[in-house]
Structure formats: structure tokens, C-alpha cells
mmCIF file of C-alpha atoms in Angstrom:
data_model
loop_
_atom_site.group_PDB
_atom_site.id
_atom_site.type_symbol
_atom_site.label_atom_id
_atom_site.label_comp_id
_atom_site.label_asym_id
_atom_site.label_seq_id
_atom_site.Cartn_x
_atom_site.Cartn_y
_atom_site.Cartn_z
ATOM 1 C CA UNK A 254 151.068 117.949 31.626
ATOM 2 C CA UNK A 255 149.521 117.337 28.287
ATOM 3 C CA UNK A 256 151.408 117.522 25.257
ATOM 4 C CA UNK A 257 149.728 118.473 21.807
ATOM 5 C CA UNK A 258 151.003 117.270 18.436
ATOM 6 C CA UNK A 259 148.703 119.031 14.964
ATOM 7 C CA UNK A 260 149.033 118.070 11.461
ATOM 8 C CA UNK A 261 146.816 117.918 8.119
ATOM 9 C CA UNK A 262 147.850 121.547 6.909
ATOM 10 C CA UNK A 263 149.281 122.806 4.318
ATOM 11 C CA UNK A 264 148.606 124.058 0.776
ATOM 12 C CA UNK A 265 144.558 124.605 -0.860
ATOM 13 C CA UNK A 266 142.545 126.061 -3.343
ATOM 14 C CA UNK A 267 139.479 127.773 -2.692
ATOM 15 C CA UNK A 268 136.584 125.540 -2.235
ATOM 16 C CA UNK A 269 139.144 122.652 -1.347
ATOM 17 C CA UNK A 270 138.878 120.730 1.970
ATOM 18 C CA UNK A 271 141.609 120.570 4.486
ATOM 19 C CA UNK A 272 141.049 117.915 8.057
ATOM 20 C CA UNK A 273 143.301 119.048 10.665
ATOM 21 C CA UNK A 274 144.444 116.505 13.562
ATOM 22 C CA UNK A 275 145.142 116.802 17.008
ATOM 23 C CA UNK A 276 146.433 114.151 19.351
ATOM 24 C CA UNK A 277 147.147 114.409 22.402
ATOM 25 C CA UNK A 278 149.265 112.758 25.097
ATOM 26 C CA UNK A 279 150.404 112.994 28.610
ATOM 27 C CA UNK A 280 147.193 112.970 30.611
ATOM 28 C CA UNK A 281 143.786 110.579 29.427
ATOM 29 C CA UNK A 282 141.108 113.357 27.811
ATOM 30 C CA UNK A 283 137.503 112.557 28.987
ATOM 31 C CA UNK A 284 136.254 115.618 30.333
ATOM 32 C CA UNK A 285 136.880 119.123 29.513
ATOM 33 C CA UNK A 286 137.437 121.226 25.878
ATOM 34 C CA UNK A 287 139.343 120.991 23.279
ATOM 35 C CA UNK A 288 139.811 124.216 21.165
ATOM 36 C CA UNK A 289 140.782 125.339 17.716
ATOM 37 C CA UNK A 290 142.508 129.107 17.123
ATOM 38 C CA UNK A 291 143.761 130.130 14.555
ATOM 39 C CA UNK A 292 146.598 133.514 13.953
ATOM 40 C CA UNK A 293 147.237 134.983 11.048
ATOM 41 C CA UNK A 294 149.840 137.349 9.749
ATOM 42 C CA UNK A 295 149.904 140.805 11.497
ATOM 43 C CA UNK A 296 146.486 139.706 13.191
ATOM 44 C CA UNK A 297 144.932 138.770 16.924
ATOM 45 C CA UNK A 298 144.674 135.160 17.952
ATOM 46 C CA UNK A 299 141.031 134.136 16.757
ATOM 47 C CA UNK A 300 138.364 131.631 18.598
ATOM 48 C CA UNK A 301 137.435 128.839 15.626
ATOM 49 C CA UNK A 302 135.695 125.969 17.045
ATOM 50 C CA UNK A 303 135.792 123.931 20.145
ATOM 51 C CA UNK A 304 134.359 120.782 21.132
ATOM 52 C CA UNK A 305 133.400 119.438 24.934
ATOM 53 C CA UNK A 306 135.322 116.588 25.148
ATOM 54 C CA UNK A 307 132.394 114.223 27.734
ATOM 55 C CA UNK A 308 129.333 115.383 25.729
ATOM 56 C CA UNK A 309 130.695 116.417 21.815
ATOM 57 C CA UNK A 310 129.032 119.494 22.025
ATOM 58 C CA UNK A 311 130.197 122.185 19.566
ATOM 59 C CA UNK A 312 130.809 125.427 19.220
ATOM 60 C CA UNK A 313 131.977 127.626 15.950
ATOM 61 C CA UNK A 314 132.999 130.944 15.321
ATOM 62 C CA UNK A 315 130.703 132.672 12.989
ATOM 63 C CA UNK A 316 133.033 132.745 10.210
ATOM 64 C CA UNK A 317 133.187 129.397 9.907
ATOM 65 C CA UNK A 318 129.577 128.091 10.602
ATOM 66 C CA UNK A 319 128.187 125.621 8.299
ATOM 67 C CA UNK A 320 131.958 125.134 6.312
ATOM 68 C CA UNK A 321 134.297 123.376 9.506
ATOM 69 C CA UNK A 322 133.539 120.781 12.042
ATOM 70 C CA UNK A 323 134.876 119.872 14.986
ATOM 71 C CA UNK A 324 134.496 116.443 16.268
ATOM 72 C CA UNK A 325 136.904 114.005 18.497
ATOM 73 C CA UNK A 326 137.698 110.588 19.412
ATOM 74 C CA UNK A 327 138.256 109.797 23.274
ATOM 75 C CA UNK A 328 139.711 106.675 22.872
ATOM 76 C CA UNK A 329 142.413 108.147 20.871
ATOM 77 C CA UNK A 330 142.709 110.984 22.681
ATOM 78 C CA UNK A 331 142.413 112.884 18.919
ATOM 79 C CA UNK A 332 140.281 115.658 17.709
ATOM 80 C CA UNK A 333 139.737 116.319 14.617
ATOM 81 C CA UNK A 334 138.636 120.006 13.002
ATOM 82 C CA UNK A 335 137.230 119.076 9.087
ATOM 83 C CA UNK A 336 137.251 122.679 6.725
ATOM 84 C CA UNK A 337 134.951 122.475 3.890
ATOM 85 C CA UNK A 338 134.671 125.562 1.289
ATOM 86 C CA UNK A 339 137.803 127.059 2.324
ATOM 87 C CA UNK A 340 138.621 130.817 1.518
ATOM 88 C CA UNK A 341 141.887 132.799 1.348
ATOM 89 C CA UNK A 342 140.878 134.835 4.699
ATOM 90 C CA UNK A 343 141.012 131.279 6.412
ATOM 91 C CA UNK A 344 144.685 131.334 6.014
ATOM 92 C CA UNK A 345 146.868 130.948 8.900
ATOM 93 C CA UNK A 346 148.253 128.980 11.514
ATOM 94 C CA UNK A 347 145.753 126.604 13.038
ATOM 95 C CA UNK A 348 146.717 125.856 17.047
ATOM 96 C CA UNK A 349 145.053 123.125 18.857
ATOM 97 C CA UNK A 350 144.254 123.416 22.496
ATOM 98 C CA UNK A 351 143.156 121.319 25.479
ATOM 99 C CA UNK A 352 141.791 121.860 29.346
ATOM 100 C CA UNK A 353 141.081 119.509 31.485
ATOM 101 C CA UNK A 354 138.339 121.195 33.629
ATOM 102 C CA UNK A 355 134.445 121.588 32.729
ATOM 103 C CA UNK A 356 134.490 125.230 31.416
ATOM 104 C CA UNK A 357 132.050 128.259 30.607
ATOM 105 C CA UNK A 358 134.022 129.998 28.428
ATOM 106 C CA UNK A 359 135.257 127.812 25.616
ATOM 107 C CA UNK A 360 135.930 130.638 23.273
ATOM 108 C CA UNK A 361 138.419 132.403 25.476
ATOM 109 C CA UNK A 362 142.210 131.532 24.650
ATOM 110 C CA UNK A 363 142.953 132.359 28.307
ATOM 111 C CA UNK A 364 141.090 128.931 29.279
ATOM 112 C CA UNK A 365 143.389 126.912 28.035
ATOM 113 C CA UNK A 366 146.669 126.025 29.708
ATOM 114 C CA UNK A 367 147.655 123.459 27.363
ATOM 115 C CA UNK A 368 148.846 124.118 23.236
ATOM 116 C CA UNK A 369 149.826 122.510 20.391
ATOM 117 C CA UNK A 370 152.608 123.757 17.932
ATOM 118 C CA UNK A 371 150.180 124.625 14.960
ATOM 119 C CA UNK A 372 150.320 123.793 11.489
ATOM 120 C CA UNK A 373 150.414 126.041 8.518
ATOM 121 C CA UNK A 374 146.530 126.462 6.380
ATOM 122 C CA UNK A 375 147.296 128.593 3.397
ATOM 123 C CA UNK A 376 144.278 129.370 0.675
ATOM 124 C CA UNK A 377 144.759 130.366 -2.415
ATOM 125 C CA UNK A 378 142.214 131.987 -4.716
#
């Protein structure tokens, strides 16, 4: 079992900054992906940005290239997704999630077993 706990949302403007955290507990994270999805209201779960937890490799939705990075430390069994240049259709709630096993598909919600609670991101123009 691995239980994830997210915070660092909440209220911004447009063109504010936001860092959402994720730590993690339960099991030692040294391998595998950790992913960031995000809902919002009315809408489909979205892919954001994941990062492969033994080499740091990234990977970002389109939306969202060159304005959020993912990045993580082991030792803390944290990662970390930083949002630059925020807009109002980033709005919604940000979900954190973790698998243990070397994957292909690290966009795909259905590879992860593990998930956080979420936290809240609300833009305002």
C-alpha cells in the first residue's frame, strides 16, 4: 500500500505561480512513475505531467508545456509539480498518483493503482 497526501493549492491570479506537493508513504519510491491529473467541473480526468521516479524523466501534457514542471525528491519520497503562467482553464482539482512498476504508458490514469486526495487550483482572470 502507498498512501498519498497533496497540498500547495488553492486560490491565483492569472500569470501567478502555484507548487503543488506530493508525499508519499507506505512503501520506499525508487522506481516507477509518479503522475499528475487533474478534473475539472463537468469534465474527463486529464493526463498533466508525470515524472519516472529512477531516471527524472518527464513528461507534460501539451497544455501545459513550457509553464509546469514536474520534478521529485527520492529521499523524501515527495514530488513536486511547479505551475508557472497559470490560466483560468487550469482550474481544477490536481490528483497525485504513484506506481511502483517500470511503465510504458505514463499518461494513462488506468496505470496507476495508487491516489492521492487532490487539492483544489482555482484561476482567476
Amino acid at each position: 500500500q502507498v498512501q498519498l497526501v497533496e497540498s500547495g493549492g488553492g486560490l491565483a491570479q492569472a500569470g501567478d505561480s502555484l507548487r503543488l506537493s506530493c508525499a508519499a508513504s507506505g512503501r520506499t519510491l525508487s522506481s516507477g512513475a509518479m503522475g499528475w491529473f487533474r478534473q475539472a467541473p463537468g469534465k474527463e480526468r486529464e493526463f498533466v505531467a508525470a515524472i519516472r521516479l529512477s531516471s527524472g524523466a518527464t513528461h507534460y501534457a501539451d497544455s501545459v508545456k513550457g509553464r509546469f514542471t514536474a520534478s521529485r525528491d527520492n529521499a523524501k519520497m515527495t514530488v513536486f509539480l511547479q505551475m508557472n503562467s497559470l490560466k483560468p482553464e487550469d482550474t481544477a482539482i490536481y490528483y497525485c498518483a504513484v506506481v511502483i512498476n517500470n511503465i510504458l504508458l505514463v499518461r494513462s490514469a488506468a496505470s496507476y493503482p495508487y491516489w492521492g486526495q487532490g487539492t483544489q487550483v482555482t484561476v482567476s482572470s
